[in-house]
XYZ file of N, CA, C and O in Angstrom:
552
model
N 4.188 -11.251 -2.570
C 4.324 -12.540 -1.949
C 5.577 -13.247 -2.446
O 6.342 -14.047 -1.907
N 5.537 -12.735 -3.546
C 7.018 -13.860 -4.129
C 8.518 -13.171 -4.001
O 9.495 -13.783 -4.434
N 8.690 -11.547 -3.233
C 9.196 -11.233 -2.851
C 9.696 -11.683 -1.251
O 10.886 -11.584 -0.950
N 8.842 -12.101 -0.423
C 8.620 -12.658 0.939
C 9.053 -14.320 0.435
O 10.094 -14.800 0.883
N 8.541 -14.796 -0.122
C 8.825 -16.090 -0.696
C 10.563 -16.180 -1.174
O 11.256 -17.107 -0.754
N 10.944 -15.464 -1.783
C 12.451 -15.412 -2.306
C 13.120 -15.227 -0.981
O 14.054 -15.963 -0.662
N 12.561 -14.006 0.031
C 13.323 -13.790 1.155
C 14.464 -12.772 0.815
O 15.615 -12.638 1.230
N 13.570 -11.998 -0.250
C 14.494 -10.479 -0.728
C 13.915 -9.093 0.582
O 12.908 -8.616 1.104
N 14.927 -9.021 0.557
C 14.760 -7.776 1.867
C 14.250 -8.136 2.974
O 13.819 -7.229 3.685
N 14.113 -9.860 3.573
C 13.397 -9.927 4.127
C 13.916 -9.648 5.533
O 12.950 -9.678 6.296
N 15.168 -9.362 6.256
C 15.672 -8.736 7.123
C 16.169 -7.473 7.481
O 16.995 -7.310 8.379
N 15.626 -6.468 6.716
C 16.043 -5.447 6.736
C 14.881 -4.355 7.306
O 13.925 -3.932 6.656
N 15.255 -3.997 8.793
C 14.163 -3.156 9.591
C 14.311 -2.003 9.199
O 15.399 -1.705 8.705
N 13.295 -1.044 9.299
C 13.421 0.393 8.680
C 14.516 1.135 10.171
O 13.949 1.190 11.262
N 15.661 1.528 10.103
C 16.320 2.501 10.526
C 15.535 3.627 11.258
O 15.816 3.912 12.422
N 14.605 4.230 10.611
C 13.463 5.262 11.276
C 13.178 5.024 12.493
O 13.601 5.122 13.645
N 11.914 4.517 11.570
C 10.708 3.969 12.929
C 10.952 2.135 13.402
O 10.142 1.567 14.135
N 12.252 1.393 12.798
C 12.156 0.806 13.899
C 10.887 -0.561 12.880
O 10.678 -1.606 13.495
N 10.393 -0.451 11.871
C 9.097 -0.892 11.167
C 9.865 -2.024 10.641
O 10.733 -1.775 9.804
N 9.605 -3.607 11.131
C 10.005 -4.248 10.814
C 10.477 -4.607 9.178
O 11.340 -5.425 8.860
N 9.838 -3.946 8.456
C 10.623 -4.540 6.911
C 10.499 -3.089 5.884
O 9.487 -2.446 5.602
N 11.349 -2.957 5.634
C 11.834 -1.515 4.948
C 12.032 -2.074 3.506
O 12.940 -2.879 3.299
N 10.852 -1.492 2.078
C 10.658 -1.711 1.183
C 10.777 -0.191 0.193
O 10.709 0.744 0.991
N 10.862 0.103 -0.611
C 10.639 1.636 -1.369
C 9.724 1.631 -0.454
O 10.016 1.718 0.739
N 8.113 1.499 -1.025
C 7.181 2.093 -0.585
C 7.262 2.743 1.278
O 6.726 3.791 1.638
N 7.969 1.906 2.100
C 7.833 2.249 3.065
C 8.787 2.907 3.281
O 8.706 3.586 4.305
N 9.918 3.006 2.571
C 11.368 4.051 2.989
C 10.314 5.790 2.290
O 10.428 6.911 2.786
N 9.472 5.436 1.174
C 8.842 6.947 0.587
C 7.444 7.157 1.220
O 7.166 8.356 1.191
N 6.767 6.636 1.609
C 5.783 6.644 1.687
C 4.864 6.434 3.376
O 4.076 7.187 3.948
N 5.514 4.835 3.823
C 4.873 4.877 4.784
C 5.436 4.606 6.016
O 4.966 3.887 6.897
N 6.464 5.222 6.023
C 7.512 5.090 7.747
C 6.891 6.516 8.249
O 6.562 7.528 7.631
N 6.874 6.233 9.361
C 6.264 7.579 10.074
C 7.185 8.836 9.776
O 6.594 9.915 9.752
N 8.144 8.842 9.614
C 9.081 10.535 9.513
C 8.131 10.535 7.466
O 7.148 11.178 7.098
N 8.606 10.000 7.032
C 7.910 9.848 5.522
C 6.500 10.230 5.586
O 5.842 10.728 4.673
N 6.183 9.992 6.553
C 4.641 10.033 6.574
C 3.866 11.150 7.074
O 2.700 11.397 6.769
N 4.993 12.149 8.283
C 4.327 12.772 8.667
C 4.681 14.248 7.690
O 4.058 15.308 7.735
N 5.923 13.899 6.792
C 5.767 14.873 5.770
C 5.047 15.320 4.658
O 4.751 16.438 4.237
N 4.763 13.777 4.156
C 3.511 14.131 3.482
C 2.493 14.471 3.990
O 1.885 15.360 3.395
N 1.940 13.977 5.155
C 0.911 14.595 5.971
C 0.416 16.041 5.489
O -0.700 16.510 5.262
N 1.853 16.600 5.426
C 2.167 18.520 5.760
C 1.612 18.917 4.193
O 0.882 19.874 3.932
N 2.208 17.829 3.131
C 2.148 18.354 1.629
C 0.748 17.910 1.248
O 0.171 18.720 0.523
N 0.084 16.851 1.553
C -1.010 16.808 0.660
C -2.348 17.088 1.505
O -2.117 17.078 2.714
N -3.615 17.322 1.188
C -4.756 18.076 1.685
C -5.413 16.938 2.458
O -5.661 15.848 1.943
N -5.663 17.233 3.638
C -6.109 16.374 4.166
C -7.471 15.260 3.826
O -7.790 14.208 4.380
N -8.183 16.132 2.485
C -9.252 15.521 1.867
C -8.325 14.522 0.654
O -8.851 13.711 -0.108
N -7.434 14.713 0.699
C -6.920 13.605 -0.016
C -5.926 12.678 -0.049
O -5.601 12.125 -1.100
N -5.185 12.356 1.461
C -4.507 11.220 2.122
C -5.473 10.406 1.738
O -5.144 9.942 0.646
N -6.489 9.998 2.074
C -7.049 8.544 1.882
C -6.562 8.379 0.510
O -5.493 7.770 0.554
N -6.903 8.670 -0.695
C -6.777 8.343 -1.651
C -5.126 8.053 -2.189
O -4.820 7.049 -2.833
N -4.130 9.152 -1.784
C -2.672 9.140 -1.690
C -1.971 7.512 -0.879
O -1.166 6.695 -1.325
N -2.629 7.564 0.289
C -2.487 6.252 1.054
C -3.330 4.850 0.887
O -3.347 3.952 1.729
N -3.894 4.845 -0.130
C -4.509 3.420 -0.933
C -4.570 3.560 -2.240
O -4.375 4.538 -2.962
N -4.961 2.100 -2.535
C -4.426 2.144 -4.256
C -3.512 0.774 -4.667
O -2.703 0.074 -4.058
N -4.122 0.777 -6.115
C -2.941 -0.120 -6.984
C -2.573 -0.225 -7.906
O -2.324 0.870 -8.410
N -2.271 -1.378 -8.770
C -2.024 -1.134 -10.192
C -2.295 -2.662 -10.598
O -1.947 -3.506 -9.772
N -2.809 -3.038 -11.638
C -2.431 -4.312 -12.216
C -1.540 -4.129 -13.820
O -1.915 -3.286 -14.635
N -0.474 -4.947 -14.060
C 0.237 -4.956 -14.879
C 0.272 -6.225 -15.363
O -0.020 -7.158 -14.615
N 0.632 -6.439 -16.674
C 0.511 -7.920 -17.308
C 1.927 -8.626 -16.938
O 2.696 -7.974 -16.230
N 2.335 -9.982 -17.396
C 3.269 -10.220 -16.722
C 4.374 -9.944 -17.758
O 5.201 -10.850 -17.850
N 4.609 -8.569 -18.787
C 5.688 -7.844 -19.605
C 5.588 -6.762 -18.682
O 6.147 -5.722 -19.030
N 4.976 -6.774 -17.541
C 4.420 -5.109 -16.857
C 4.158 -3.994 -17.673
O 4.814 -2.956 -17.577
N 3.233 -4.149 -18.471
C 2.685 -3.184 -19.050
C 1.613 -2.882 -18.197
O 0.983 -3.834 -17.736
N 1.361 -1.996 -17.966
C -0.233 -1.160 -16.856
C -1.235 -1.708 -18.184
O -1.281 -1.570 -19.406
N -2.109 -2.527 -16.926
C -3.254 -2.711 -17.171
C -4.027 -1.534 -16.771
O -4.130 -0.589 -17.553
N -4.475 -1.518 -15.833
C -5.330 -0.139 -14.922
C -5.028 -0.310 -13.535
O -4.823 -1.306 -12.841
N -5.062 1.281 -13.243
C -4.898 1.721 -11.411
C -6.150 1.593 -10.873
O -7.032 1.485 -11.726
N -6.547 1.568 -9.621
C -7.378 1.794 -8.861
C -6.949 2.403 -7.534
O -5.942 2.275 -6.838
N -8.079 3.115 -7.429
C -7.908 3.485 -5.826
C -9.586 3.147 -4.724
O -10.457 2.763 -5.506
N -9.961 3.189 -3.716
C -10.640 3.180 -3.024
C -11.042 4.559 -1.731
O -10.453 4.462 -0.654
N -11.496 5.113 -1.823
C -11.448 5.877 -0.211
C -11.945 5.069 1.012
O -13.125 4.755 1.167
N -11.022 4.784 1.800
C -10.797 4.745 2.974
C -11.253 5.263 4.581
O -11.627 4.705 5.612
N -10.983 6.659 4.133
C -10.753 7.373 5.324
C -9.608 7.108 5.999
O -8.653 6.659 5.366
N -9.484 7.389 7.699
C -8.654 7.302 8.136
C -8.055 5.560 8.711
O -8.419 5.173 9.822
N -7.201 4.709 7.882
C -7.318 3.599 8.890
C -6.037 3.123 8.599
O -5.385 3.862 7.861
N -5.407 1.925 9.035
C -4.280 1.365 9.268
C -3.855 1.134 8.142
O -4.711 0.888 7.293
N -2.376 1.126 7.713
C -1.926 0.711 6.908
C -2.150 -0.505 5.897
O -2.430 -0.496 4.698
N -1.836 -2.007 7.176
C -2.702 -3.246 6.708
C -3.856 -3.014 5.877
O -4.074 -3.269 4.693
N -4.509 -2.495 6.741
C -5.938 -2.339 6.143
C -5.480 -2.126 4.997
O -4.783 -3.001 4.483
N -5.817 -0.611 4.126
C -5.539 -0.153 3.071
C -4.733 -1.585 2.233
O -5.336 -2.317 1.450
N -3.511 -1.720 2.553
C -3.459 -2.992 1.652
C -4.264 -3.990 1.199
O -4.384 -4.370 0.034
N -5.032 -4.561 2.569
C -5.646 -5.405 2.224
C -6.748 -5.578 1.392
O -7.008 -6.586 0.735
N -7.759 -3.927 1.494
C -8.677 -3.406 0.450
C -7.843 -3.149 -0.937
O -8.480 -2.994 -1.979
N -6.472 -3.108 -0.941
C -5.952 -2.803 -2.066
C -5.914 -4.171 -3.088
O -6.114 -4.128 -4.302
N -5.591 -5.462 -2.247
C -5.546 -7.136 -2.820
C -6.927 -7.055 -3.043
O -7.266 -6.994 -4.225
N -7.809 -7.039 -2.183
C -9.191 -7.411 -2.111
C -9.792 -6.666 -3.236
O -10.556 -7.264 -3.993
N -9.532 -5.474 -3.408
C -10.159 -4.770 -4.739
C -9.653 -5.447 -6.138
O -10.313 -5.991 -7.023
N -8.305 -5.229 -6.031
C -7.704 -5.812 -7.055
C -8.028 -6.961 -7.778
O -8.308 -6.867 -8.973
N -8.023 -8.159 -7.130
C -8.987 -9.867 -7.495
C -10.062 -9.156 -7.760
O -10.312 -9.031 -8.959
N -10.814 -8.623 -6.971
C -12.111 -8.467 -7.689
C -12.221 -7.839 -9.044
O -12.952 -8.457 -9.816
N -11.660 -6.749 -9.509
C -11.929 -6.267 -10.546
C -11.162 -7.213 -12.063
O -11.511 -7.095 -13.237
N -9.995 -8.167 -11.463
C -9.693 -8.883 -12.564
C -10.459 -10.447 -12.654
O -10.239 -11.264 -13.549
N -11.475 -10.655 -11.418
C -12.212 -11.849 -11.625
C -13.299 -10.828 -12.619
O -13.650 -11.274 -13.712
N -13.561 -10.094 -12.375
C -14.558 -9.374 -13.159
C -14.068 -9.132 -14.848
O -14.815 -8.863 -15.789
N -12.882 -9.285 -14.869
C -12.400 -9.052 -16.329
C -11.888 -10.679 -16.879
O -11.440 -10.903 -18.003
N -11.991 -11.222 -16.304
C -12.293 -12.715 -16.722
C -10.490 -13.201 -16.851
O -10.137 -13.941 -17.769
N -9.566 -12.714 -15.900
C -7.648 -12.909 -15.702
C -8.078 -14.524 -15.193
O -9.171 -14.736 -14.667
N -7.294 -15.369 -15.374
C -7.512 -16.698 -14.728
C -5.728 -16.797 -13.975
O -5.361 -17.944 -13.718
N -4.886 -15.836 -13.710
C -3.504 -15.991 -13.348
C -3.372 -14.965 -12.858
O -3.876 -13.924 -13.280
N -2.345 -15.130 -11.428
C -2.820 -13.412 -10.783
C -1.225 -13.739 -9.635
O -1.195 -14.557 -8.716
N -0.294 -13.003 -9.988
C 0.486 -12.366 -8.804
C 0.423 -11.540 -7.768
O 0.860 -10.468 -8.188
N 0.170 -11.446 -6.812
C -0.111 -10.570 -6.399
C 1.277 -10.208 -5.529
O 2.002 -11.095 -5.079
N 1.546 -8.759 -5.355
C 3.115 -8.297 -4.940
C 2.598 -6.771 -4.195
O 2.442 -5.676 -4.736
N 2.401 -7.185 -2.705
C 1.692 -5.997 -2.252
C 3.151 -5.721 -1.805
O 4.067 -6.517 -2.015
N 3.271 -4.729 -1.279
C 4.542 -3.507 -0.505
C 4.598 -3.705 0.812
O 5.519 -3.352 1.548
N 3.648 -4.253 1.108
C 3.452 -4.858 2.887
C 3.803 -6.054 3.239
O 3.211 -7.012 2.742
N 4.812 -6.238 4.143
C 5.003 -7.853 4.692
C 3.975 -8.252 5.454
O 3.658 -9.438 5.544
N 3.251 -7.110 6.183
C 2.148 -7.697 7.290
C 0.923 -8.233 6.298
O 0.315 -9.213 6.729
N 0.662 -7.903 5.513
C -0.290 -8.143 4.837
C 0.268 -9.583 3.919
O -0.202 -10.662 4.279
N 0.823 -9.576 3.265
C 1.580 -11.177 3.037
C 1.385 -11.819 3.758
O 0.652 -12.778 3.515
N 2.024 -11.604 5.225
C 1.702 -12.926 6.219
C 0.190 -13.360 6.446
O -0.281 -14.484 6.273
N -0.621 -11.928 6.979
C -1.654 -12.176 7.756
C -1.873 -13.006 6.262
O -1.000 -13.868 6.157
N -2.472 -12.988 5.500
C -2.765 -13.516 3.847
C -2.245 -15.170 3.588
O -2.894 -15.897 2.836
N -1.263 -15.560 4.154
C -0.586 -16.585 3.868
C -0.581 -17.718 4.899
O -0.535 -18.932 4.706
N -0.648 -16.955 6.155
C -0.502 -17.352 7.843
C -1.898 -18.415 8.052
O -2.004 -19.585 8.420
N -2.892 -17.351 7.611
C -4.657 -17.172 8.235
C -5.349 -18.367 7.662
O -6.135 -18.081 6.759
N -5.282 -19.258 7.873
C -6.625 -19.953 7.241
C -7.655 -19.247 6.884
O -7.574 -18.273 7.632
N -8.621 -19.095 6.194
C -9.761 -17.992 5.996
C -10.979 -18.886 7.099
O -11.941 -18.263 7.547
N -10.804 -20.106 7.370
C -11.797 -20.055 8.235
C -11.154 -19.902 9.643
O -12.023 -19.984 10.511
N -10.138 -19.741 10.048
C -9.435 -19.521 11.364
C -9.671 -18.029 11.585
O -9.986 -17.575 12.685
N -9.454 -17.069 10.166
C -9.682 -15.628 10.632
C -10.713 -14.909 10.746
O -11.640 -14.954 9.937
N -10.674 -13.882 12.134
C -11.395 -12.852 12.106
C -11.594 -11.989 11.339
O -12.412 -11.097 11.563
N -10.887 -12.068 10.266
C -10.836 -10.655 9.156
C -11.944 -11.163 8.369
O -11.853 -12.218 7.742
N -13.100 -10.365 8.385
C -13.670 -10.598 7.136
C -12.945 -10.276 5.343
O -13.184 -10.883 4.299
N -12.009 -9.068 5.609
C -11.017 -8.916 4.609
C -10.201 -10.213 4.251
O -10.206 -10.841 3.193
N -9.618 -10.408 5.213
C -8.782 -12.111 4.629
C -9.639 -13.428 3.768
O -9.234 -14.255 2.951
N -10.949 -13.187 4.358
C -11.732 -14.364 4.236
C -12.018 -14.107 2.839
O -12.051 -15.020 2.015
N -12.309 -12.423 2.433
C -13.086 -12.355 1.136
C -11.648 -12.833 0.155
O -11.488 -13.768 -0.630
N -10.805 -11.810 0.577
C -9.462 -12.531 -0.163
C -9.450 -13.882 -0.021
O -10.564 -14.210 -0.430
N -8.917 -14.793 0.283
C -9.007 -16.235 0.051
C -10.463 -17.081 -0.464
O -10.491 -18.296 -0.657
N -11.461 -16.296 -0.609
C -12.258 -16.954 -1.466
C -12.028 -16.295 -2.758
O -12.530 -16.921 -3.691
N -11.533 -15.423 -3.024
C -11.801 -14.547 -4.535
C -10.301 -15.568 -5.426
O -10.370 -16.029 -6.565
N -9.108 -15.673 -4.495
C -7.892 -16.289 -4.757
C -8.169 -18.157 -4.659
O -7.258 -18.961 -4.856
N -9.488 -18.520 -4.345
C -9.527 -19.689 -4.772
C -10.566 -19.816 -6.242
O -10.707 -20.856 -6.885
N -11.129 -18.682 -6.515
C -11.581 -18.919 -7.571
C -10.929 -18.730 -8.696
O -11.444 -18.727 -9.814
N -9.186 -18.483 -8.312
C -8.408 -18.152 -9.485
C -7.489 -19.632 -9.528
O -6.568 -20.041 -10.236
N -8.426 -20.299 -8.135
C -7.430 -22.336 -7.768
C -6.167 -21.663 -7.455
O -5.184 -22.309 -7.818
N -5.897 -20.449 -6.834
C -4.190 -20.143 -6.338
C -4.733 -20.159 -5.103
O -4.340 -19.167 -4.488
N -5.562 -20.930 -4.363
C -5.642 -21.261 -2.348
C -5.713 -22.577 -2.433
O -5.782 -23.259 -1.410
């Protein structure tokens, strides 16, 4: 978010596919030519797990702990958004009262920032903005 907030990279479309905002993650990972190569390299029982996921780090970025979720097959957004949504949860659970959050997705920033939680259909957005007001950052 505070990458979108600074307005670092924030005009720069992926060349590829054309994917409105071209970040590492999406120049390695999730532009479709990127994507359909890994496709080829990793086992199909384990894209979900390859394609979600996170990390929390303190603010020296030292790794706190990764997580991942299985998925299955679903949209990019998505996966992010279970990636924020997991994330708050497991550090409201570890008792963090301060929380950056810096996903790799612009769509997910916006929808996140855009949405009122009572305006949205996402039950994902909604759980996010209640978990992010119990940290008083909504």
């Amino acid at each position: 978010m505070e990458r979108v907030h600074l307005k670092i990279g924030h005009d720069l479309a992926c060349g590829v596919c054309g994917h409105g905002f071209e970040d590492v993650l999406h120049a390695i990972r999730d532009c479709s030519l990127a994507r359909s190569i890994w496709d080829q390299l990793i086992p199909i029982d384990q894209q979900a797990w390859f394609y979600s996921g996170g990390i929390v780090h303190d603010q020296n970025r030292r790794w706190i702990l990764g997580f991942n979720r299985y998925l299955g097959n679903c949209f990019v957004l998505d996966a992010e958004l279970w990636g924020i949504l997991d994330g708050l949860a497991i550090l409201i659970g570890r008792v963090y009262d301060n929380v950056l959050i810096q996903p790799d997705n612009l769509e997910a920033t916006k929808v996140i920032q855009e949405i009122s939680s009572e305006g949205s259909n996402s039950t994902l957005i909604r759980r996010i903005h209640q978990l992010l007001l119990q940290f008083g950052q909504w």
